[in-house]
Coordinates of N, CA and C in Angstrom, one line a residue:
X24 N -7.4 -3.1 -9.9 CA -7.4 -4.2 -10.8 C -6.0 -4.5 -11.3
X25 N -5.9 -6.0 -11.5 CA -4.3 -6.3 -12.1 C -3.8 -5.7 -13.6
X26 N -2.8 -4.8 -13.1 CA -1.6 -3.6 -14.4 C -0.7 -4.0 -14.4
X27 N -0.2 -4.7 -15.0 CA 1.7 -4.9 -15.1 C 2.4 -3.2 -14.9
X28 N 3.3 -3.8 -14.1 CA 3.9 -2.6 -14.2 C 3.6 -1.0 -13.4
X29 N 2.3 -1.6 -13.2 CA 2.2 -0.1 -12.2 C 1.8 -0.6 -10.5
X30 N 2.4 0.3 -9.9 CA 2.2 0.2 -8.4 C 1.4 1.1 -7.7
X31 N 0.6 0.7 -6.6 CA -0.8 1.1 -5.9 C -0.2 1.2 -4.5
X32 N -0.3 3.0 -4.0 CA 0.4 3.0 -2.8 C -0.8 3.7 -1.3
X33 N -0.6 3.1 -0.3 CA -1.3 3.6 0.8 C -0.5 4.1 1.8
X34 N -1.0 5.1 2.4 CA 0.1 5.3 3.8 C -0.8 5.8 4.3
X35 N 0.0 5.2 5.9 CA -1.6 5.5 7.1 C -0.7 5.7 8.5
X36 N -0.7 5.4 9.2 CA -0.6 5.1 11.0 C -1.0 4.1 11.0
X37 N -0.4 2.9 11.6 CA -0.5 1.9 12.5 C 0.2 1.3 13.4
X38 N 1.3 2.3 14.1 CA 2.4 2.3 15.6 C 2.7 1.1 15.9
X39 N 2.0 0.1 15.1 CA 3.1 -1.2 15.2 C 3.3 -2.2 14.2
X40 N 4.3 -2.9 14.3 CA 4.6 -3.5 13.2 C 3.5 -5.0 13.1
X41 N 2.9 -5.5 14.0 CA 2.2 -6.4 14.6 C 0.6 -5.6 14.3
X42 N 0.4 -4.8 14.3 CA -1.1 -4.0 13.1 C -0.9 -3.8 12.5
X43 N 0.3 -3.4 11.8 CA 0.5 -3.7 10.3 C 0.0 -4.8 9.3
X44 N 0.8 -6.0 10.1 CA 1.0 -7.3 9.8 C -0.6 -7.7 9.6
X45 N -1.1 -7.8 10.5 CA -2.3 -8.3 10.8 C -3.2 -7.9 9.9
X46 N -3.2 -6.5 9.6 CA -4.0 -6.0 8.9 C -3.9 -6.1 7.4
X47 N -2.9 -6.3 7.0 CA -2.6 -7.0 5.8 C -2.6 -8.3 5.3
X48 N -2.8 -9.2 6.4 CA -2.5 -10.9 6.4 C -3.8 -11.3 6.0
X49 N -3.8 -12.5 5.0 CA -4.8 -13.3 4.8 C -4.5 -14.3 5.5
X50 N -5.7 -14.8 5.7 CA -6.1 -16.0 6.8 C -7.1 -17.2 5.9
X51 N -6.8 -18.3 6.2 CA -7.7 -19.5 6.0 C -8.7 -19.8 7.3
X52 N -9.9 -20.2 6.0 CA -10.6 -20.8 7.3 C -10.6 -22.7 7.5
X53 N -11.4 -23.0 8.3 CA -10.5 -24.5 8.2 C -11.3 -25.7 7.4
X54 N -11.7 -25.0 6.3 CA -11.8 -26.2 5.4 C -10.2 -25.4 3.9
X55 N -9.6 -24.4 4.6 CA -8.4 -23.6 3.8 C -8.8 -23.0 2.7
X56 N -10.4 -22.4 2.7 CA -10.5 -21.4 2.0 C -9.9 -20.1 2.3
X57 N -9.0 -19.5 1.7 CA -9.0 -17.8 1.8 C -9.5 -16.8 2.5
X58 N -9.5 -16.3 3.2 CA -10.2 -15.7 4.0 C -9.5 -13.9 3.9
X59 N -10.3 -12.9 3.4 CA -9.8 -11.5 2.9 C -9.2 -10.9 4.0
X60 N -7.8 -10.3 3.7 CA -7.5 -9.2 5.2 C -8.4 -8.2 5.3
X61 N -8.2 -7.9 5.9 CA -9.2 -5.9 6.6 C -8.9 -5.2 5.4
X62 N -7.4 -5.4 5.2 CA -6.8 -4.4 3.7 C -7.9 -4.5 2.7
X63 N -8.2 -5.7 2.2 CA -8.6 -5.7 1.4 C -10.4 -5.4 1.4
X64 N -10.7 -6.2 2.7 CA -12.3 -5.3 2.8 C -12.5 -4.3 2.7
X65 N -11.6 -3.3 3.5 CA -11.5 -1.6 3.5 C -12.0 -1.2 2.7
X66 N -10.8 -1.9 1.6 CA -10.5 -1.1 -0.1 C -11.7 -1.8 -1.4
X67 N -12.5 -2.7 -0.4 CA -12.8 -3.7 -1.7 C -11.9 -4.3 -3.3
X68 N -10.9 -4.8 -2.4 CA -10.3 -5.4 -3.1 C -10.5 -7.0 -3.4
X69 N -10.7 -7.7 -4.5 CA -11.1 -9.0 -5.0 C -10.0 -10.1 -4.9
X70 N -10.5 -11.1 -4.9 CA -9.0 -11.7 -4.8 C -8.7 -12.2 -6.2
X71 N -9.4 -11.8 -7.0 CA -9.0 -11.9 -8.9 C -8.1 -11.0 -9.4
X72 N -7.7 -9.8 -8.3 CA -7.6 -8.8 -8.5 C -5.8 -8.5 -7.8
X73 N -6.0 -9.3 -7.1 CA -4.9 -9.5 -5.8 C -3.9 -10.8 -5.8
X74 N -2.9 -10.2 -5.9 CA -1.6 -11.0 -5.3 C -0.6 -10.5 -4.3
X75 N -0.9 -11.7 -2.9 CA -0.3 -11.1 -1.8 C 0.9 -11.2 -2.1
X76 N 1.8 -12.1 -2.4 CA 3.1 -12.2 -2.9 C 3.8 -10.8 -3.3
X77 N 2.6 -10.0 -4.3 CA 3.1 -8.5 -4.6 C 2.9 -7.4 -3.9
X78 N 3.0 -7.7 -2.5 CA 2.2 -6.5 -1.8 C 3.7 -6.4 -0.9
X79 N 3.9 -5.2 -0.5 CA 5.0 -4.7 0.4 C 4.3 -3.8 1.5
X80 N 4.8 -4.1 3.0 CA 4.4 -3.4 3.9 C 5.3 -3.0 4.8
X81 N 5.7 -1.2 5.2 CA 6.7 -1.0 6.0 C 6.3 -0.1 6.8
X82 N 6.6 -0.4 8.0 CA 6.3 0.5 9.3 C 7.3 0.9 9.6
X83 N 8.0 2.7 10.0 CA 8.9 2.8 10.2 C 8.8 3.5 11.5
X84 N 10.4 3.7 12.4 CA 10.2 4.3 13.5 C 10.1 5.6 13.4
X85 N 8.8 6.2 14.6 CA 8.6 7.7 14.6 C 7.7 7.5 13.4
X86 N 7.3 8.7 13.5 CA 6.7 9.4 11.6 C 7.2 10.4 11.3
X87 N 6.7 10.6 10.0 CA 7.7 11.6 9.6 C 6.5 11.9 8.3
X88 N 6.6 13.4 8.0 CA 6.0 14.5 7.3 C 6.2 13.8 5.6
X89 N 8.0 13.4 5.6 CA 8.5 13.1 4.2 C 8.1 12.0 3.3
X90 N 8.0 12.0 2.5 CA 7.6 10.9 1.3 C 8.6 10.0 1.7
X91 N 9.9 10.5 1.4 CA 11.1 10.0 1.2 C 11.6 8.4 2.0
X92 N 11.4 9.1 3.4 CA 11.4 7.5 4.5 C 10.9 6.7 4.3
X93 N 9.3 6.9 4.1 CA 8.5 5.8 3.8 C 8.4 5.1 2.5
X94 N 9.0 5.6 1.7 CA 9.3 5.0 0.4 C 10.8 4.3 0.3
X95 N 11.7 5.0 1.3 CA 13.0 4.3 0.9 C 13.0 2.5 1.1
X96 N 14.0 1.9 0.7 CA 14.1 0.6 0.4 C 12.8 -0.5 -0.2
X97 N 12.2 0.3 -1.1 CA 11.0 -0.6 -1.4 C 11.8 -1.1 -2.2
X98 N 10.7 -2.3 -3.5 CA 11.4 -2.4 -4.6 C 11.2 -1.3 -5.7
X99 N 12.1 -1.2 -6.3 CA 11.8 -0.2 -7.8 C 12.0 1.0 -7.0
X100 N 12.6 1.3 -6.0 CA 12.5 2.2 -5.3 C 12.9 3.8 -5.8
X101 N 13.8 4.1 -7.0 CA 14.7 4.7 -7.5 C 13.0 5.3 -8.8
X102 N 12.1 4.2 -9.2 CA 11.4 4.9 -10.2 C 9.9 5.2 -9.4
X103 N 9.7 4.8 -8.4 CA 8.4 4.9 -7.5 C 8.4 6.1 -7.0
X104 N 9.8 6.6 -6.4 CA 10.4 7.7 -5.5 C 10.0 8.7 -6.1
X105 N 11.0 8.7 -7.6 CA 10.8 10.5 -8.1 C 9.6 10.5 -9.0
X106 N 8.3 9.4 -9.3 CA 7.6 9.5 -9.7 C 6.1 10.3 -8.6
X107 N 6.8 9.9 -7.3 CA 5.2 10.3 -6.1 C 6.3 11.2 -6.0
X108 N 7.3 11.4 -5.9 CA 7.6 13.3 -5.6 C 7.1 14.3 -6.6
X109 N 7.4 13.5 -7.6 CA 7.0 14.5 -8.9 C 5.6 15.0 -8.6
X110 N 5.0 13.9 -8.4 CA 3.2 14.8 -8.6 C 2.8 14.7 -7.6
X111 N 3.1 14.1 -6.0 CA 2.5 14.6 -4.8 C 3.4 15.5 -3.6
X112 N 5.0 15.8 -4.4 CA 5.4 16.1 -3.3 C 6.4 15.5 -2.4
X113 N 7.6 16.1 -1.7 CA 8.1 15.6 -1.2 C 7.6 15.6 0.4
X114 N 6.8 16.3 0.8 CA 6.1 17.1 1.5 C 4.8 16.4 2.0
X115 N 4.3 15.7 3.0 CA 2.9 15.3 2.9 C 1.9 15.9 3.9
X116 N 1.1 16.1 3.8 CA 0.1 16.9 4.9 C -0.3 16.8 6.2
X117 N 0.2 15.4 6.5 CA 0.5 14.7 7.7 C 1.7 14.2 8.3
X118 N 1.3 13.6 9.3 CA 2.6 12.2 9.8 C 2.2 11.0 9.4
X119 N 3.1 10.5 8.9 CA 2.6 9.2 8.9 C 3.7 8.3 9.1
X120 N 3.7 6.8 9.4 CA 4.6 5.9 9.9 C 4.4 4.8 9.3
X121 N 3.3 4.7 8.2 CA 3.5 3.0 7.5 C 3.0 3.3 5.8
X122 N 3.5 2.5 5.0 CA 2.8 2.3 3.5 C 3.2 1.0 3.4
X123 N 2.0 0.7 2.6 CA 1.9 -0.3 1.4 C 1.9 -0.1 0.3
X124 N 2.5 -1.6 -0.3 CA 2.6 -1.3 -1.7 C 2.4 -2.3 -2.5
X125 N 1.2 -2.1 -3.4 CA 1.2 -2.9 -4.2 C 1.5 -3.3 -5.7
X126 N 2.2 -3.9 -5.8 CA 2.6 -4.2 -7.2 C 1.6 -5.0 -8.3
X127 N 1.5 -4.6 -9.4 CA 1.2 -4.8 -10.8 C -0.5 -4.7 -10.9
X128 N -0.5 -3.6 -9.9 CA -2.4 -2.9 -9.4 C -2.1 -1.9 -9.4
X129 N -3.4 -1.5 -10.0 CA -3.8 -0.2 -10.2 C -5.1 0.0 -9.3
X130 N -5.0 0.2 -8.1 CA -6.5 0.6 -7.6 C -7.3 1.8 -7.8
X131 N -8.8 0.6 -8.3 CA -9.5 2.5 -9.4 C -11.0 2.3 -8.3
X132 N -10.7 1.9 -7.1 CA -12.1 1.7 -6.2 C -12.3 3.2 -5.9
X133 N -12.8 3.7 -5.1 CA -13.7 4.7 -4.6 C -13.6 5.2 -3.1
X134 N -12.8 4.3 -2.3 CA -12.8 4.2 -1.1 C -10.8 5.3 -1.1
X135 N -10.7 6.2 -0.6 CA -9.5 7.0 -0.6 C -9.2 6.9 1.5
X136 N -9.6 6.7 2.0 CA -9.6 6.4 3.6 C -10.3 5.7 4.5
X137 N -9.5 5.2 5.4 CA -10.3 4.0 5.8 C -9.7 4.8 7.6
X138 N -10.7 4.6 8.3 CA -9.6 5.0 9.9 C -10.1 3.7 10.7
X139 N -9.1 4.0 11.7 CA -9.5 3.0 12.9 C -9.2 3.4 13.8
X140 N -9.3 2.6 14.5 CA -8.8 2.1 15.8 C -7.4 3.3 16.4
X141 N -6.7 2.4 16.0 CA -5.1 3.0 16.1 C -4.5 3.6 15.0
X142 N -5.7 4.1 13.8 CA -4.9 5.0 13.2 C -5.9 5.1 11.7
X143 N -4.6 5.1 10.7 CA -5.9 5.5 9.2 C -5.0 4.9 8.4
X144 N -5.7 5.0 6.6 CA -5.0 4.0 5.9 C -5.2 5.2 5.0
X145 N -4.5 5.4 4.1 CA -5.1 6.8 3.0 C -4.0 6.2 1.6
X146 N -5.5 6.1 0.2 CA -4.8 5.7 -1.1 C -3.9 6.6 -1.7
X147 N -2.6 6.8 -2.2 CA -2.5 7.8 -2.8 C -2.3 8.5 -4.0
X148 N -2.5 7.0 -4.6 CA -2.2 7.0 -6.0 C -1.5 5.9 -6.9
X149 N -1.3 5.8 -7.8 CA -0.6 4.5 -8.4 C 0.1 5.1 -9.6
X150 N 1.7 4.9 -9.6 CA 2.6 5.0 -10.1 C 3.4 4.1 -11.6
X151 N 3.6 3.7 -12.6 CA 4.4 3.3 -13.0 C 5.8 2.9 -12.7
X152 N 6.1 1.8 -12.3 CA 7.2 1.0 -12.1 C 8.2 0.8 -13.0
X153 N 7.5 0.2 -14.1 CA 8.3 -1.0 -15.3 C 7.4 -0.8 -16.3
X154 N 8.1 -0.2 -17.3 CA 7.6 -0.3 -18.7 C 7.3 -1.1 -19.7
X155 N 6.5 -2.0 -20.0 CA 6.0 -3.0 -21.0 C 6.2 -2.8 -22.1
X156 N 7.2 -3.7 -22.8 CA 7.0 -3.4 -24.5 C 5.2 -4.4 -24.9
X157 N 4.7 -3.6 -25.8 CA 3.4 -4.6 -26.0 C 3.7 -4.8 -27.4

């Protein structure tokens, strides 16, 4: 659901940057209603809930075990970073070669893995970005 300020992160396998893409892309149908990506059916995500605009996706070459790559150059990168090292680790239990990220969502669904085809999508938590004066 939409949080200012906190970020909702997934990392999975998807060996190209072209299933990445795809699998995160919304589509119209052709009277140009909206049409949900896979991302968001997976996770049941709403689109009341969702702004693609805020969503970041990076595929990197190889995989790698470390938090660290797959997190480098996001935005907020610097408070996202030592926030998912602090409580998950710099260390991950896998390989992995892609995350998403989404900005100013908190995903509190029920769905923690999704696999496919060419690979898996796994939630791993949602972080604090940006602090809100209220």
């Amino acid at each position: 659901m939409g949080n200012p300020g906190v970020m909702s992160l997934w990392i999975g396998n998807f060996r190209t940057k072209q299933s990445l893409k795809e699998y995160v892309e919304i589509k119209f149908d052709e009277v140009g209603d909206r049409i949900q990506s896979k991302f968001m059916r997976d996770f049941n995500i709403d689109f009341i809930d969702y702004n693609q605009d805020l969503l970041e996706s990076t595929l990197i070459e190889g995989s790698t075990t470390s938090s660290i790559p797959l997190l480098s150059g996001s935005s907020y990168e610097a408070e996202i970073l030592s926030q998912f090292v602090e409580h998950y680790g710099e260390e991950l239990p896998e390989t992995y070669d892609s995350v998403i990220r989404l900005y100013d969502f908190e995903y509190d669904g029920d769905i923690d893995e999704v696999k496919f085809k060419s690979g898996n999508l796994i939630y791993m938590g949602s972080v604090v970005y940006e602090g809100w004066d209220e």
